[in-house]
Structure formats: structure tokens, C-alpha cells
Amino acid sequence: MMYTQFIDGALTKSSGDESWINYNPANNIPLGEVCQSNEQDIEAAVDSSEKAFHIWRTKTGAERGRVLLKAADILRSRLEKIALLETHDVGKPISESLAVDITSAADALEYFGGMAAGIHGEFFDLKNAFGYTRREPLGICAGIGAWNYPIQVAAWKAAPALACGNSMIFKPSELTPATALELANAFMEAGAPPGLFNVVQGDGRVGAMLVDHPRIAKISLTGSVPTGKKILTAAASQLKKVTLELGGKSPLIIFEDADIHNAVSATLLANFYTQGEVCSNGTRVFVHHQIFDSFLMKLKERTEKIRLGDPTDPDTQMGALISKAHMEKVIRFIDSGKSSGATLLTGGYIPETDFKGRNITSGNFMTPAIFTNCNDSMDICKEEIFGPVLSILKFDTEEEVIERANNTSFGLSAGVFTNDIKRGHRVIHQLQAGTCWINNYNITPIELPFGGYKQSGQGRENSLAAIQHYTQLKSVYVELGNVESPY
Ligand code: NAD
């Protein structure tokens, strides 16, 4: 099979001849060949997006909203097919892609589709005059995606962009080329003009072409901090607008009065969902010394029960890491943790069989790992691993844990577990992170803004906050009297 581009309403082959093989992370069997878009393809995508933008911007918000809502229905009606594509591409359990990935993409289309008719400016009463503002679209926006939540990332960018009247060219990660094409198809079938949502394929070079293109008005990246820095630097030469959703090394703080069962549940969610390949994961788990031993015992017990194996099996709870190279990187972190003196309490090895005894040595599987005896300066506690590896850190006081939690250049997320309502808010208000949870973790409803502080990003996705990142504000002054002029 060939993963194509989607340009001007149709699946198209690249005009170049560079391509690579996309592998299934669960067995490293080729899923198909992906064609790398070249400059000619980008030019065709930009021409087509520009044409679509001029049609789309004249539609009313209600008309645009109807297309988005219909696209959401189409995604929901193809839930099983798209979820399976995502599972094959990413290696995540089918139970997750059925419950979260496609649903979350559809939620975004519904939220922004429903809101499209309500995007408006303001009116200002002035002396012998009035003023008003208009929220106008930016033009062609480029979305560049990471590989862990491919269709969700695409929809979180496309939904607000299109609702605001822009068109979008989306480049999925080179490791997950499949489901952005499904989203493009859904938009077309829902009545979008051809070119409203184009998909190009390729690695960072294609992303860079989009960033550099003078007719592209805005870039929205979901990816790593180093890529975010490169994009911001390149975009600066044209003062292009940029939204960055980047990585993290987030703290999850468990106080002594927390509901321990819930805290353990959240710690598992915060570290092992999608094999730990989640940007907002709470990988630095700070546990109060009074409950340290009992928390650790329960966490280890439940971690060891996680059903790791064939991602297409509905009973599987943890699948395969995205690639052999990424698995090796995660294993290097395990080695680094051990050599720096931390204790590997459980997991962190490559298993031969899955929870049903099937041989899984051809896939990129690694058992969920817990490190104890950690300190804040170890690499495993400072760097984003992006795999199923959590570090437990002991703390004594509230002041101490806040300071240690904030001692990082990242600032994507943070969580606090406590039954003291005052302490919950007090602590969260002092944590330097854009997306926070009290007594839960990694819940990202479309209604709440999502994004990072410090080096974890800029701008916000989801919620009303996304609208300002996909529109520009025009102020209009209307005179009702005479022009008063000194000349
Ligand atoms: P990555 O930075 O390697 O790649 C992200 C995307 O950027 C890919 O599509 C890649 O092809 C493209 N790219 C690479 N170099 C580029 C360049 N110079 N110019 C333009 N585009 C370029 O990240 P990844 O490995 O795909 O994803 C994992 C990272 O993404 C982790 O750090 C994770 O935390 C982060 N992430 C963040 C969020 C969030 O919402 N904050 C969500 C998911 C993943």
C-alpha cells in the first residue's frame, strides 16, 4: 500500500521519487510505503489551499460549522476502521484508540463546529462615532504533528483553524502517515471546498518547507522542544505566527492525606497510557514520606498487572513503542537510571511473550518501569523519556516539593493529590505549568485550554482560547460627525 498526500480534494502521489517504509510497531512488518512530498507538491498544496481559503472565508460561521459537525459524524461512524489504522500505525492498544483518539478528534470538530457561528468581534460606543472589531482569519495555516496521537493532533489544529475561516495544510509525523488522510476525506465528504484541508507527507525537511513558505501565515507544531526552537527561529525571519505544543517532565505530587487508591490509579494513567508516550505525563512522582512505602507497594502491584501485548487484542492495556530506535533510546534511559544509582523496582526490560503467552520479540515492547531511590539531578528525573518509565521521589514539606517540582525548564503539566481543598489549590497556584489537575491526571476535555509554560510551548489548543491563535483582530472606527482637523 502507498500512503499518499491529499491535495485539492484527492489522494495524490508525490511528484518526487523519495519514499520510505512505514512499519507496524507491534511486529515491525511493513504497513506500506510513504511518499515524501517535495517543493513542487508543497507549491501545489499552497495553491489549492489559497483557492479554498478564498471560498471558505466568505462562508458564514454557521455554514462552516455545519461542515465541521458533519465531518465529526463521519469520523464517529468510522470509529472502528480509523481506530484500527491508528493502532497499527502507533502501536497503542485498540481499547485506547477506540475510546480516546478518534472520539477526541470528533469532540474537537463538534466543539469548534458548534462555536463557528458565535465567533464575533465587539462593539464600542464612542463620542460621535462608534467602533467595532472583527475576528478575521489568518489565511493558510500549517499544522505539523507528532506521532503519539496522530488524528487527535490533526483535529485539534484543524477544527479551530477551519472554524475561524482559515484553510490548513497538515503534515503528520513521518512515523504515522495514515489517519490524517481519513480526516481529509471526512472534510471532503462533509462538503468542504477542495484544498481546505490538504495533507503532505514527509520528515522535518517538509515541515521546514511549510515554515519557510511565504504564503503560509501560521504554523502550529506539536512536537519536541528542539523542533519547537528550530521552528520559532525559522518563523521569526517572516514574523510568522506560531503555536507550539511541546514536551514535558511534569510533576505529580501525592500528599499524605490523598486517597491512595485514586492516586495510584492516576499515577498509572499519568505514566503508562499509550506506552508512556504522552507529552503531559507526570513522570516525576513526588510522594510524601509518610505514605511512601504503602504507595509504592500498591503502585508496584498494579503496574505488574498491566496487560502488555498485541495492540489489536481488546484485552491489551499496553502496546508497543513507536519504533526500534525509540525503544533503544528508552532502554538507554533505563541503563542511565541504574548506573546513576536509582533502583529499578520493576519492569524496564524487553519481554519475550505477552500477557497471553504470545511471542512478541519482533515488536518494540518494553515492560512498564518504576525507579525508586531517585534524586532530582539524575537524567531520568530531568529529561523527557517519552516511554513507560516513572521515577518516584520522596518529599517532606509542601514548600520543598513546590520548589523541586518547579526546578525544570519544562512547564507543560502538573498534578496534585490531596483531600485538603485549600492545599490543592494553594499548591497548584504555585506550580509553573500550563495544564494542571487536582485529584486526577491527563484528562484533557475540549472545553479546557491545553498548553505549556516555560519551554513546553506557547499558545493554547482547545477551548475558546484557541480562537485567538487562529484569528487576527481588526479594529474599525466609524465617524458619525465631521472630521476635526487642525489643518
Ligand atoms: P519531533 O519534534 O521529532 O517531530 C514533530 C514534528 O515536527 C514531526 O512531524 C517532524 O517531522 C517535524 N519536524 C522535525 N523537524 C522539523 C523542522 N526543522 N521544521 C519543521 N518541522 C519539523 O517530535 P516527535 O518525536 O514526533 O513527538 C514527540 C514529542 O512531541 C515529545 O517531545 C512530546 O512531548 C511532544 N508532544 C507534545 C504534545 C503537546 O500537546 N504538548 C503532544 C504530543 C507530543
Short mmCIF file of C-alpha atoms and ligand atoms in Angstrom, two decimals:
data_model
loop_
_atom_site.label_atom_id
_atom_site.label_comp_id
_atom_site.label_asym_id
_atom_site.label_seq_id
_atom_site.Cartn_x
_atom_site.Cartn_y
_atom_site.Cartn_z
CA MET A 1 0.00 0.00 0.00
CA MET A 2 1.10 3.58 -0.66
CA TYR A 3 0.43 6.42 1.80
CA THR A 4 -0.24 9.37 -0.45
CA GLN A 5 -0.74 13.06 0.02
CA PHE A 6 -4.22 14.61 -0.04
CA ILE A 7 -4.17 17.72 -2.19
CA ASP A 8 -7.09 19.64 -3.67
CA GLY A 9 -9.67 17.09 -2.66
CA ALA A 10 -7.95 13.94 -3.86
CA LEU A 11 -5.30 11.42 -2.85
CA THR A 12 -2.25 12.30 -4.91
CA LYS A 13 1.20 10.78 -5.37
CA SER A 14 4.22 12.96 -4.79
CA SER A 15 5.85 14.24 -7.96
CA GLY A 16 9.22 13.17 -6.49
CA ASP A 17 10.51 9.66 -6.07
CA GLU A 18 11.72 9.67 -2.47
CA SER A 19 9.85 7.28 -0.20
CA TRP A 20 10.28 5.16 2.92
CA ILE A 21 8.59 2.19 4.57
CA ASN A 22 6.15 2.64 7.44
CA TYR A 23 6.35 -0.25 9.95
CA ASN A 24 3.85 -1.67 12.41
CA PRO A 25 5.49 -1.13 15.83
CA ALA A 26 3.95 -4.35 17.18
CA ASN A 27 5.82 -6.65 14.77
CA ASN A 28 7.96 -4.43 12.51
CA ILE A 29 6.14 -5.76 9.45
CA PRO A 30 5.85 -3.07 6.72
CA LEU A 31 2.45 -1.40 6.61
CA GLY A 32 3.20 0.43 3.39
CA GLU A 33 5.33 2.92 1.56
CA VAL A 34 5.14 6.66 2.27
CA CYS A 35 5.98 9.19 -0.40
CA GLN A 36 7.96 12.27 0.63
CA SER A 37 6.38 15.50 -0.61
CA ASN A 38 8.78 17.79 -2.45
CA GLU A 39 8.79 21.53 -3.21
CA GLN A 40 6.54 21.09 -6.23
CA ASP A 41 3.98 19.25 -4.06
CA ILE A 42 4.13 21.97 -1.40
CA GLU A 43 3.55 24.58 -4.10
CA ALA A 44 0.51 22.63 -5.36
CA ALA A 45 -0.80 22.31 -1.78
CA VAL A 46 -0.36 26.05 -1.16
CA ASP A 47 -2.09 26.99 -4.45
CA SER A 48 -5.00 24.72 -3.63
CA SER A 49 -5.24 25.91 0.00
CA GLU A 50 -5.23 29.52 -1.16
CA LYS A 51 -8.10 28.84 -3.56
CA ALA A 52 -10.06 27.09 -0.82
CA PHE A 53 -9.36 29.90 1.65
CA HIS A 54 -10.94 32.48 -0.68
CA ILE A 55 -14.11 30.37 -0.90
CA TRP A 56 -14.19 29.41 2.77
CA ARG A 57 -13.61 32.87 4.22
CA THR A 58 -16.82 34.15 2.56
CA LYS A 59 -18.96 31.47 4.23
CA THR A 60 -20.88 32.36 7.35
CA GLY A 61 -19.81 30.83 10.62
CA ALA A 62 -22.94 28.68 10.61
CA GLU A 63 -22.08 27.31 7.15
CA ARG A 64 -18.55 26.47 8.24
CA GLY A 65 -19.81 24.93 11.45
CA ARG A 66 -22.14 22.59 9.55
CA VAL A 67 -19.19 21.14 7.61
CA LEU A 68 -17.22 20.53 10.79
CA LEU A 69 -20.17 18.90 12.53
CA LYS A 70 -20.76 16.63 9.57
CA ALA A 71 -17.07 15.67 9.49
CA ALA A 72 -17.35 14.75 13.18
CA ASP A 73 -20.31 12.47 12.41
CA ILE A 74 -18.30 10.82 9.63
CA LEU A 75 -15.37 10.15 11.96
CA ARG A 76 -17.68 8.70 14.60
CA SER A 77 -19.38 6.47 12.03
CA ARG A 78 -15.93 5.10 11.01
CA LEU A 79 -14.68 4.75 14.57
CA GLU A 80 -13.63 1.10 14.31
CA LYS A 81 -11.87 1.42 10.96
CA ILE A 82 -9.91 4.54 11.94
CA ALA A 83 -9.10 3.20 15.42
CA LEU A 84 -7.56 0.10 13.85
CA LEU A 85 -5.48 2.21 11.45
CA GLU A 86 -4.23 4.25 14.43
CA THR A 87 -3.40 1.12 16.42
CA HIS A 88 -1.44 -0.37 13.51
CA ASP A 89 0.40 2.91 12.95
CA VAL A 90 1.21 3.89 16.56
CA GLY A 91 1.28 0.53 18.36
CA LYS A 92 -1.21 1.72 21.01
CA PRO A 93 -3.90 -0.66 22.35
CA ILE A 94 -7.10 -0.78 20.32
CA SER A 95 -9.06 -0.18 23.54
CA GLU A 96 -7.38 3.26 23.71
CA SER A 97 -7.78 4.26 20.08
CA LEU A 98 -11.45 3.24 20.23
CA ALA A 99 -12.10 5.12 23.48
CA VAL A 100 -9.93 8.21 23.08
CA ASP A 101 -8.14 9.08 19.84
CA ILE A 102 -10.96 9.24 17.32
CA THR A 103 -13.50 10.42 19.86
CA SER A 104 -11.26 13.25 20.93
CA ALA A 105 -10.79 14.30 17.29
CA ALA A 106 -14.57 14.27 16.78
CA ASP A 107 -15.09 16.22 20.03
CA ALA A 108 -12.83 18.99 18.69
CA LEU A 109 -14.76 19.18 15.42
CA GLU A 110 -18.06 19.35 17.31
CA TYR A 111 -16.85 21.93 19.80
CA PHE A 112 -15.43 24.31 17.18
CA GLY A 113 -18.16 23.47 14.65
CA GLY A 114 -20.78 24.43 17.22
CA MET A 115 -18.91 27.61 18.06
CA ALA A 116 -18.18 28.78 14.50
CA ALA A 117 -21.38 30.83 14.24
CA GLY A 118 -20.57 32.57 17.51
CA ILE A 119 -17.11 33.87 16.61
CA HIS A 120 -17.57 37.62 16.58
CA GLY A 121 -15.99 40.96 17.33
CA GLU A 122 -17.10 43.65 19.77
CA PHE A 123 -18.94 46.96 19.51
CA PHE A 124 -17.65 50.17 21.12
CA ASP A 125 -19.77 53.30 21.69
CA LEU A 126 -17.59 56.35 21.06
CA LYS A 127 -18.13 60.11 21.02
CA ASN A 128 -19.93 60.93 17.73
CA ALA A 129 -18.61 57.68 16.43
CA PHE A 130 -18.57 54.01 17.11
CA GLY A 131 -16.05 51.27 16.73
CA TYR A 132 -16.14 47.58 16.25
CA THR A 133 -13.72 44.71 15.93
CA ARG A 134 -13.74 41.80 13.54
CA ARG A 135 -12.09 38.45 14.16
CA GLU A 136 -10.64 37.70 10.75
CA PRO A 137 -8.90 34.51 9.63
CA LEU A 138 -5.14 34.45 9.08
CA GLY A 139 -5.10 32.62 5.73
CA ILE A 140 -3.30 29.33 5.16
CA CYS A 141 -2.22 27.69 8.41
CA ALA A 142 0.22 24.79 8.54
CA GLY A 143 -0.16 22.04 11.15
CA ILE A 144 2.82 19.81 11.93
CA GLY A 145 2.09 16.73 14.02
CA ALA A 146 3.77 14.33 16.46
CA TRP A 147 3.31 10.56 16.21
CA ASN A 148 1.68 9.68 19.52
CA TYR A 149 -1.87 10.94 18.85
CA PRO A 150 -1.94 11.42 15.06
CA ILE A 151 -5.62 12.06 14.31
CA GLN A 152 -6.22 13.88 17.58
CA VAL A 153 -3.32 16.26 16.92
CA ALA A 154 -4.58 16.87 13.36
CA ALA A 155 -8.13 17.59 14.52
CA TRP A 156 -7.10 19.76 17.48
CA LYS A 157 -5.37 22.01 14.94
CA ALA A 158 -7.79 21.75 12.01
CA ALA A 159 -11.01 22.29 13.97
CA PRO A 160 -10.26 25.79 15.35
CA ALA A 161 -8.35 26.79 12.20
CA LEU A 162 -11.26 25.95 9.88
CA ALA A 163 -13.95 27.22 12.25
CA CYS A 164 -12.22 30.62 12.15
CA GLY A 165 -12.23 30.66 8.34
CA ASN A 166 -8.66 29.55 7.58
CA SER A 167 -7.51 26.70 5.38
CA MET A 168 -4.90 24.21 6.58
CA ILE A 169 -2.03 22.18 5.20
CA PHE A 170 -1.21 19.37 7.62
CA LYS A 171 1.95 17.32 7.79
CA PRO A 172 1.65 14.26 10.00
CA SER A 173 4.74 12.77 11.61
CA GLU A 174 6.72 10.66 9.16
CA LEU A 175 6.10 7.71 11.52
CA THR A 176 2.29 7.94 11.38
CA PRO A 177 1.07 8.95 7.92
CA ALA A 178 -2.32 7.18 7.91
CA THR A 179 -5.15 8.86 9.75
CA ALA A 180 -4.67 12.50 8.65
CA LEU A 181 -5.83 11.18 5.27
CA GLU A 182 -9.02 9.89 6.93
CA LEU A 183 -9.64 13.34 8.38
CA ALA A 184 -9.07 14.92 4.96
CA ASN A 185 -11.58 12.51 3.42
CA ALA A 186 -14.12 13.29 6.13
CA PHE A 187 -13.87 17.05 5.44
CA MET A 188 -14.36 16.50 1.71
CA GLU A 189 -17.36 14.25 2.21
CA ALA A 190 -18.79 16.79 4.65
CA GLY A 191 -18.81 19.45 1.92
CA ALA A 192 -15.54 21.34 2.41
CA PRO A 193 -14.15 23.02 -0.71
CA PRO A 194 -11.24 21.04 -2.22
CA GLY A 195 -7.97 22.22 -0.67
CA LEU A 196 -9.47 23.35 2.62
CA PHE A 197 -7.54 20.63 4.44
CA ASN A 198 -4.55 19.33 2.47
CA VAL A 199 -2.16 16.68 3.72
CA VAL A 200 1.50 16.49 2.72
CA GLN A 201 3.82 13.70 3.85
CA GLY A 202 7.43 13.67 4.92
CA ASP A 203 10.02 14.31 7.58
CA GLY A 204 11.35 17.52 9.12
CA ARG A 205 12.51 18.80 5.72
CA VAL A 206 8.87 19.02 4.59
CA GLY A 207 7.93 20.69 7.88
CA ALA A 208 10.70 23.22 7.28
CA MET A 209 9.39 23.95 3.76
CA LEU A 210 5.99 24.79 5.26
CA VAL A 211 7.57 27.01 7.91
CA ASP A 212 9.58 28.87 5.27
CA HIS A 213 6.78 29.27 2.73
CA PRO A 214 5.89 32.97 2.39
CA ARG A 215 2.20 32.28 1.61
CA ILE A 216 1.67 30.28 4.82
CA ALA A 217 0.55 32.63 7.58
CA LYS A 218 0.80 30.48 10.68
CA ILE A 219 2.49 27.34 12.00
CA SER A 220 1.12 25.12 14.72
CA LEU A 221 3.51 22.40 15.87
CA THR A 222 3.02 19.51 18.23
CA GLY A 223 6.46 18.05 18.83
CA SER A 224 9.64 18.19 20.86
CA VAL A 225 11.32 21.24 22.40
CA PRO A 226 14.31 21.15 19.98
CA THR A 227 11.96 21.14 16.96
CA GLY A 228 9.92 23.95 18.53
CA LYS A 229 13.06 26.07 18.87
CA LYS A 230 14.03 25.45 15.24
CA ILE A 231 10.56 26.38 14.01
CA LEU A 232 10.35 29.53 16.13
CA THR A 233 13.75 30.64 14.88
CA ALA A 234 12.87 29.99 11.23
CA ALA A 235 9.44 31.63 11.56
CA ALA A 236 10.97 34.74 13.13
CA SER A 237 12.52 35.80 9.82
CA GLN A 238 8.98 36.33 8.47
CA LEU A 239 7.41 37.20 11.85
CA LYS A 240 5.08 34.30 11.24
CA LYS A 241 2.57 33.41 13.95
CA VAL A 242 3.47 30.21 15.81
CA THR A 243 1.73 27.92 18.29
CA LEU A 244 3.97 25.34 19.97
CA GLU A 245 2.75 22.29 21.91
CA LEU A 246 5.97 20.71 23.15
CA GLY A 247 7.33 18.18 25.59
CA GLY A 248 7.45 18.00 29.36
CA LYS A 249 8.82 16.39 32.52
CA SER A 250 5.83 17.04 34.68
CA PRO A 251 5.46 16.62 38.44
CA LEU A 252 2.70 14.63 40.10
CA ILE A 253 2.59 15.33 43.84
CA ILE A 254 0.92 12.90 46.24
CA PHE A 255 0.30 14.30 49.72
CA GLU A 256 -0.12 12.12 52.82
CA ASP A 257 -3.87 12.79 53.03
CA ALA A 258 -4.58 11.70 49.45
CA ASP A 259 -6.97 8.91 48.52
CA ILE A 260 -4.24 6.37 47.85
CA HIS A 261 -6.25 4.13 45.52
CA ASN A 262 -7.11 7.08 43.29
CA ALA A 263 -3.57 8.43 43.49
CA VAL A 264 -2.17 5.09 42.32
CA SER A 265 -4.77 4.92 39.51
CA ALA A 266 -3.75 8.41 38.37
CA THR A 267 -0.04 7.62 38.59
CA LEU A 268 -0.60 4.68 36.25
CA LEU A 269 -2.65 6.87 33.88
CA ALA A 270 -0.01 9.58 34.11
CA ASN A 271 2.77 7.26 33.04
CA PHE A 272 1.67 4.19 31.16
CA TYR A 273 -1.16 5.26 28.85
CA THR A 274 -0.04 4.95 25.19
CA GLN A 275 3.12 3.18 26.44
CA GLY A 276 4.11 6.33 28.29
CA GLU A 277 4.37 8.27 25.04
CA VAL A 278 2.27 11.22 26.22
CA CYS A 279 3.61 14.78 26.38
CA SER A 280 1.81 15.73 29.59
CA ASN A 281 2.85 12.63 31.55
CA GLY A 282 3.58 13.06 35.24
CA THR A 283 6.90 11.23 35.19
CA ARG A 284 8.29 12.80 38.37
CA VAL A 285 6.06 11.32 41.03
CA PHE A 286 6.69 13.08 44.37
CA VAL A 287 5.32 11.03 47.27
CA HIS A 288 5.10 12.27 50.87
CA HIS A 289 7.38 10.28 53.20
CA GLN A 290 4.51 9.21 55.50
CA ILE A 291 2.77 7.19 52.81
CA PHE A 292 5.83 6.37 50.73
CA ASP A 293 6.10 2.64 51.41
CA SER A 294 2.42 1.78 51.17
CA PHE A 295 2.01 3.87 48.00
CA LEU A 296 4.99 2.19 46.39
CA MET A 297 3.78 -1.31 47.26
CA LYS A 298 0.36 -0.68 45.72
CA LEU A 299 1.85 1.02 42.65
CA LYS A 300 4.25 -1.88 42.00
CA GLU A 301 1.50 -4.46 42.43
CA ARG A 302 -0.83 -2.75 39.95
CA THR A 303 1.97 -1.94 37.47
CA GLU A 304 2.93 -5.60 37.30
CA LYS A 305 -0.66 -6.49 36.39
CA ILE A 306 -0.69 -4.27 33.29
CA ARG A 307 -1.54 -6.48 30.31
CA LEU A 308 1.19 -5.81 27.75
CA GLY A 309 0.95 -7.28 24.29
CA ASP A 310 -0.68 -7.38 20.88
CA PRO A 311 -2.23 -3.90 20.47
CA THR A 312 -5.13 -5.25 18.40
CA ASP A 313 -6.29 -7.54 21.23
CA PRO A 314 -9.16 -5.79 23.05
CA ASP A 315 -7.80 -7.04 26.41
CA THR A 316 -4.39 -5.43 25.92
CA GLN A 317 -3.58 -2.46 28.15
CA MET A 318 -0.12 -1.53 26.88
CA GLY A 319 1.17 -1.83 23.32
CA ALA A 320 4.45 -1.29 21.50
CA LEU A 321 6.76 1.72 21.38
CA ILE A 322 6.70 3.63 18.12
CA SER A 323 10.00 2.37 16.65
CA LYS A 324 13.05 0.22 17.38
CA ALA A 325 15.16 3.39 17.56
CA HIS A 326 12.81 4.95 20.12
CA MET A 327 12.75 1.72 22.17
CA GLU A 328 16.55 1.71 22.24
CA LYS A 329 16.51 5.32 23.44
CA VAL A 330 14.12 4.40 26.28
CA ILE A 331 16.32 1.40 27.20
CA ARG A 332 19.33 3.75 27.33
CA PHE A 333 17.44 5.79 29.93
CA ILE A 334 16.83 2.60 31.93
CA ASP A 335 20.58 1.92 31.85
CA SER A 336 21.33 5.51 32.78
CA GLY A 337 18.93 5.31 35.76
CA LYS A 338 20.62 2.16 37.02
CA SER A 339 24.14 3.48 36.56
CA SER A 340 23.29 6.74 38.32
CA GLY A 341 22.28 4.79 41.43
CA ALA A 342 18.48 4.63 41.16
CA THR A 343 16.78 1.30 41.93
CA LEU A 344 14.72 -0.29 39.19
CA LEU A 345 11.80 -1.55 41.26
CA THR A 346 10.04 -3.31 38.39
CA GLY A 347 9.94 -3.55 34.58
CA GLY A 348 12.21 -1.81 32.13
CA TYR A 349 13.11 -4.94 30.17
CA ILE A 350 12.20 -6.36 26.76
CA PRO A 351 9.71 -9.20 27.26
CA GLU A 352 9.63 -12.33 25.10
CA THR A 353 5.92 -13.07 25.44
CA ASP A 354 2.80 -11.03 26.03
CA PHE A 355 0.12 -11.47 28.69
CA LYS A 356 -1.43 -14.32 26.69
CA GLY A 357 1.91 -16.07 26.15
CA ARG A 358 2.29 -14.98 22.51
CA ASN A 359 5.82 -14.33 21.24
CA ILE A 360 6.32 -10.57 20.85
CA THR A 361 10.06 -10.35 20.28
CA SER A 362 9.61 -8.92 16.78
CA GLY A 363 7.82 -5.82 18.17
CA ASN A 364 9.06 -2.81 20.15
CA PHE A 365 7.76 -3.88 23.56
CA MET A 366 9.10 -2.80 26.92
CA THR A 367 7.62 -3.55 30.32
CA PRO A 368 6.45 -0.57 32.44
CA ALA A 369 9.27 0.61 34.68
CA ILE A 370 9.38 2.20 38.14
CA PHE A 371 12.56 3.73 39.55
CA THR A 372 12.99 4.46 43.27
CA ASN A 373 15.93 5.89 45.22
CA CYS A 374 15.99 8.69 42.70
CA ASN A 375 17.23 12.22 43.13
CA ASP A 376 16.27 15.34 41.22
CA SER A 377 19.59 15.63 39.39
CA MET A 378 19.50 12.23 37.69
CA ASP A 379 18.92 12.29 33.92
CA ILE A 380 15.86 10.03 34.33
CA CYS A 381 14.34 12.76 36.55
CA LYS A 382 15.32 15.69 34.33
CA GLU A 383 14.85 14.62 30.72
CA GLU A 384 11.73 13.68 28.83
CA ILE A 385 11.95 9.92 28.19
CA PHE A 386 8.62 9.57 26.34
CA GLY A 387 8.29 5.92 27.32
CA PRO A 388 6.83 3.83 30.18
CA VAL A 389 9.32 4.93 32.84
CA LEU A 390 8.42 6.72 36.06
CA SER A 391 10.63 8.00 38.85
CA ILE A 392 9.46 8.13 42.45
CA LEU A 393 10.84 10.97 44.57
CA LYS A 394 10.28 11.28 48.33
CA PHE A 395 9.41 14.65 49.92
CA ASP A 396 8.74 16.06 53.40
CA THR A 397 7.16 19.52 53.13
CA GLU A 398 4.85 21.46 50.88
CA GLU A 399 7.37 24.28 50.30
CA GLU A 400 10.11 21.81 49.46
CA VAL A 401 8.04 19.87 46.93
CA ILE A 402 6.82 23.01 45.15
CA GLU A 403 10.37 24.22 44.72
CA ARG A 404 11.58 20.85 43.46
CA ALA A 405 8.58 20.42 41.13
CA ASN A 406 9.30 23.81 39.53
CA ASN A 407 13.02 23.16 39.15
CA THR A 408 12.84 22.34 35.43
CA SER A 409 12.85 24.23 32.15
CA PHE A 410 9.66 22.40 31.14
CA GLY A 411 6.19 23.53 32.23
CA LEU A 412 3.55 21.55 30.40
CA SER A 413 1.54 19.92 33.19
CA ALA A 414 1.33 19.20 36.89
CA GLY A 415 -0.89 17.22 39.25
CA VAL A 416 -1.65 17.28 42.96
CA PHE A 417 -3.37 14.62 45.04
CA THR A 418 -4.76 15.75 48.39
CA ASN A 419 -8.09 15.74 50.21
CA ASP A 420 -7.36 19.18 51.64
CA ILE A 421 -9.18 21.51 49.26
CA LYS A 422 -7.20 24.54 50.36
CA ARG A 423 -3.87 22.84 49.93
CA GLY A 424 -4.87 21.51 46.49
CA HIS A 425 -5.48 24.98 45.11
CA ARG A 426 -2.65 26.61 47.05
CA VAL A 427 -0.09 24.20 45.62
CA ILE A 428 -1.44 24.18 42.06
CA HIS A 429 -1.38 28.00 42.01
CA GLN A 430 2.36 27.92 42.71
CA LEU A 431 3.28 25.28 40.13
CA GLN A 432 4.75 26.59 36.87
CA ALA A 433 2.70 24.55 34.41
CA GLY A 434 0.03 25.38 31.84
CA THR A 435 -2.25 22.36 32.31
CA CYS A 436 -2.93 21.13 35.86
CA TRP A 437 -5.06 18.56 37.63
CA ILE A 438 -6.21 18.22 41.23
CA ASN A 439 -7.07 14.63 42.19
CA ASN A 440 -6.82 13.28 38.64
CA TYR A 441 -4.30 13.29 35.80
CA ASN A 442 -4.11 13.51 31.99
CA ILE A 443 -7.76 14.41 31.48
CA THR A 444 -7.97 16.84 28.54
CA PRO A 445 -11.57 17.85 27.81
CA ILE A 446 -12.03 20.02 24.73
CA GLU A 447 -13.61 22.75 26.91
CA LEU A 448 -10.32 23.46 28.79
CA PRO A 449 -7.28 25.21 27.28
CA PHE A 450 -4.28 22.92 26.79
CA GLY A 451 -0.69 24.11 26.53
CA GLY A 452 2.57 24.79 28.27
CA TYR A 453 4.51 27.28 30.37
CA LYS A 454 8.26 27.86 30.00
CA GLN A 455 9.89 25.68 27.31
CA SER A 456 6.86 23.42 26.94
CA GLY A 457 5.31 25.75 24.43
CA GLN A 458 3.39 28.85 23.57
CA GLY A 459 -0.24 29.42 22.67
CA ARG A 460 -3.11 27.15 23.64
CA GLU A 461 -5.16 24.46 21.93
CA ASN A 462 -8.80 23.60 22.66
CA SER A 463 -11.40 25.87 24.30
CA LEU A 464 -12.23 29.47 23.42
CA ALA A 465 -8.54 30.29 23.91
CA ALA A 466 -7.67 28.61 20.58
CA ILE A 467 -9.76 31.16 18.66
CA GLN A 468 -7.32 33.99 19.31
CA HIS A 469 -4.49 31.88 17.88
CA TYR A 470 -6.30 31.34 14.56
CA THR A 471 -7.69 34.84 14.03
CA GLN A 472 -6.40 38.38 13.83
CA LEU A 473 -8.30 41.28 15.30
CA LYS A 474 -9.27 44.17 13.06
CA SER A 475 -10.44 47.42 14.71
CA VAL A 476 -12.79 49.66 12.72
CA TYR A 477 -13.60 53.28 13.68
CA VAL A 478 -16.76 54.75 12.12
CA GLU A 479 -17.22 58.54 12.19
CA LEU A 480 -20.75 59.90 12.68
CA GLY A 481 -19.80 63.59 12.77
CA ASN A 482 -17.42 65.86 10.96
CA VAL A 483 -13.68 65.43 10.69
CA GLU A 484 -11.97 67.71 13.18
CA SER A 485 -8.70 68.75 11.67
CA PRO A 486 -6.13 71.36 12.70
CA TYR A 487 -5.35 72.00 9.05
P1 NAD B 1 9.58 15.85 16.78
O1 NAD B 1 9.86 17.20 17.31
O2 NAD B 1 10.71 14.98 16.43
O3 NAD B 1 8.68 15.96 15.45
C1 NAD B 1 7.44 16.63 15.46
C2 NAD B 1 7.08 17.03 14.04
O4 NAD B 1 7.97 18.05 13.61
C3 NAD B 1 7.22 15.89 13.03
O5 NAD B 1 6.14 15.96 12.12
C4 NAD B 1 8.54 16.21 12.33
O6 NAD B 1 8.62 15.71 11.02
C5 NAD B 1 8.51 17.73 12.33
N1 NAD B 1 9.81 18.38 12.23
C6 NAD B 1 11.02 17.92 12.62
N2 NAD B 1 11.97 18.84 12.37
C7 NAD B 1 11.36 19.91 11.81
C8 NAD B 1 11.80 21.18 11.34
N3 NAD B 1 13.08 21.55 11.41
N4 NAD B 1 10.89 22.04 10.84
C9 NAD B 1 9.59 21.70 10.78
N5 NAD B 1 9.10 20.51 11.19
C10 NAD B 1 9.98 19.62 11.72
O7 NAD B 1 8.62 15.16 17.84
P2 NAD B 1 8.02 13.67 17.81
O8 NAD B 1 9.14 12.72 18.14
O9 NAD B 1 7.24 13.45 16.58
O10 NAD B 1 6.99 13.72 19.02
C11 NAD B 1 7.35 13.58 20.35
C12 NAD B 1 7.45 14.93 21.02
O11 NAD B 1 6.23 15.63 20.85
C13 NAD B 1 7.66 14.81 22.52
O12 NAD B 1 8.58 15.76 22.96
C14 NAD B 1 6.27 15.11 23.08
O13 NAD B 1 6.27 15.60 24.39
C15 NAD B 1 5.77 16.13 22.11
N6 NAD B 1 4.31 16.20 22.13
C16 NAD B 1 3.71 17.33 22.65
C17 NAD B 1 2.33 17.40 22.74
C18 NAD B 1 1.65 18.62 23.32
O14 NAD B 1 0.48 18.81 23.04
N7 NAD B 1 2.33 19.44 24.11
C19 NAD B 1 1.53 16.34 22.28
C20 NAD B 1 2.17 15.23 21.75
C21 NAD B 1 3.56 15.16 21.68
#
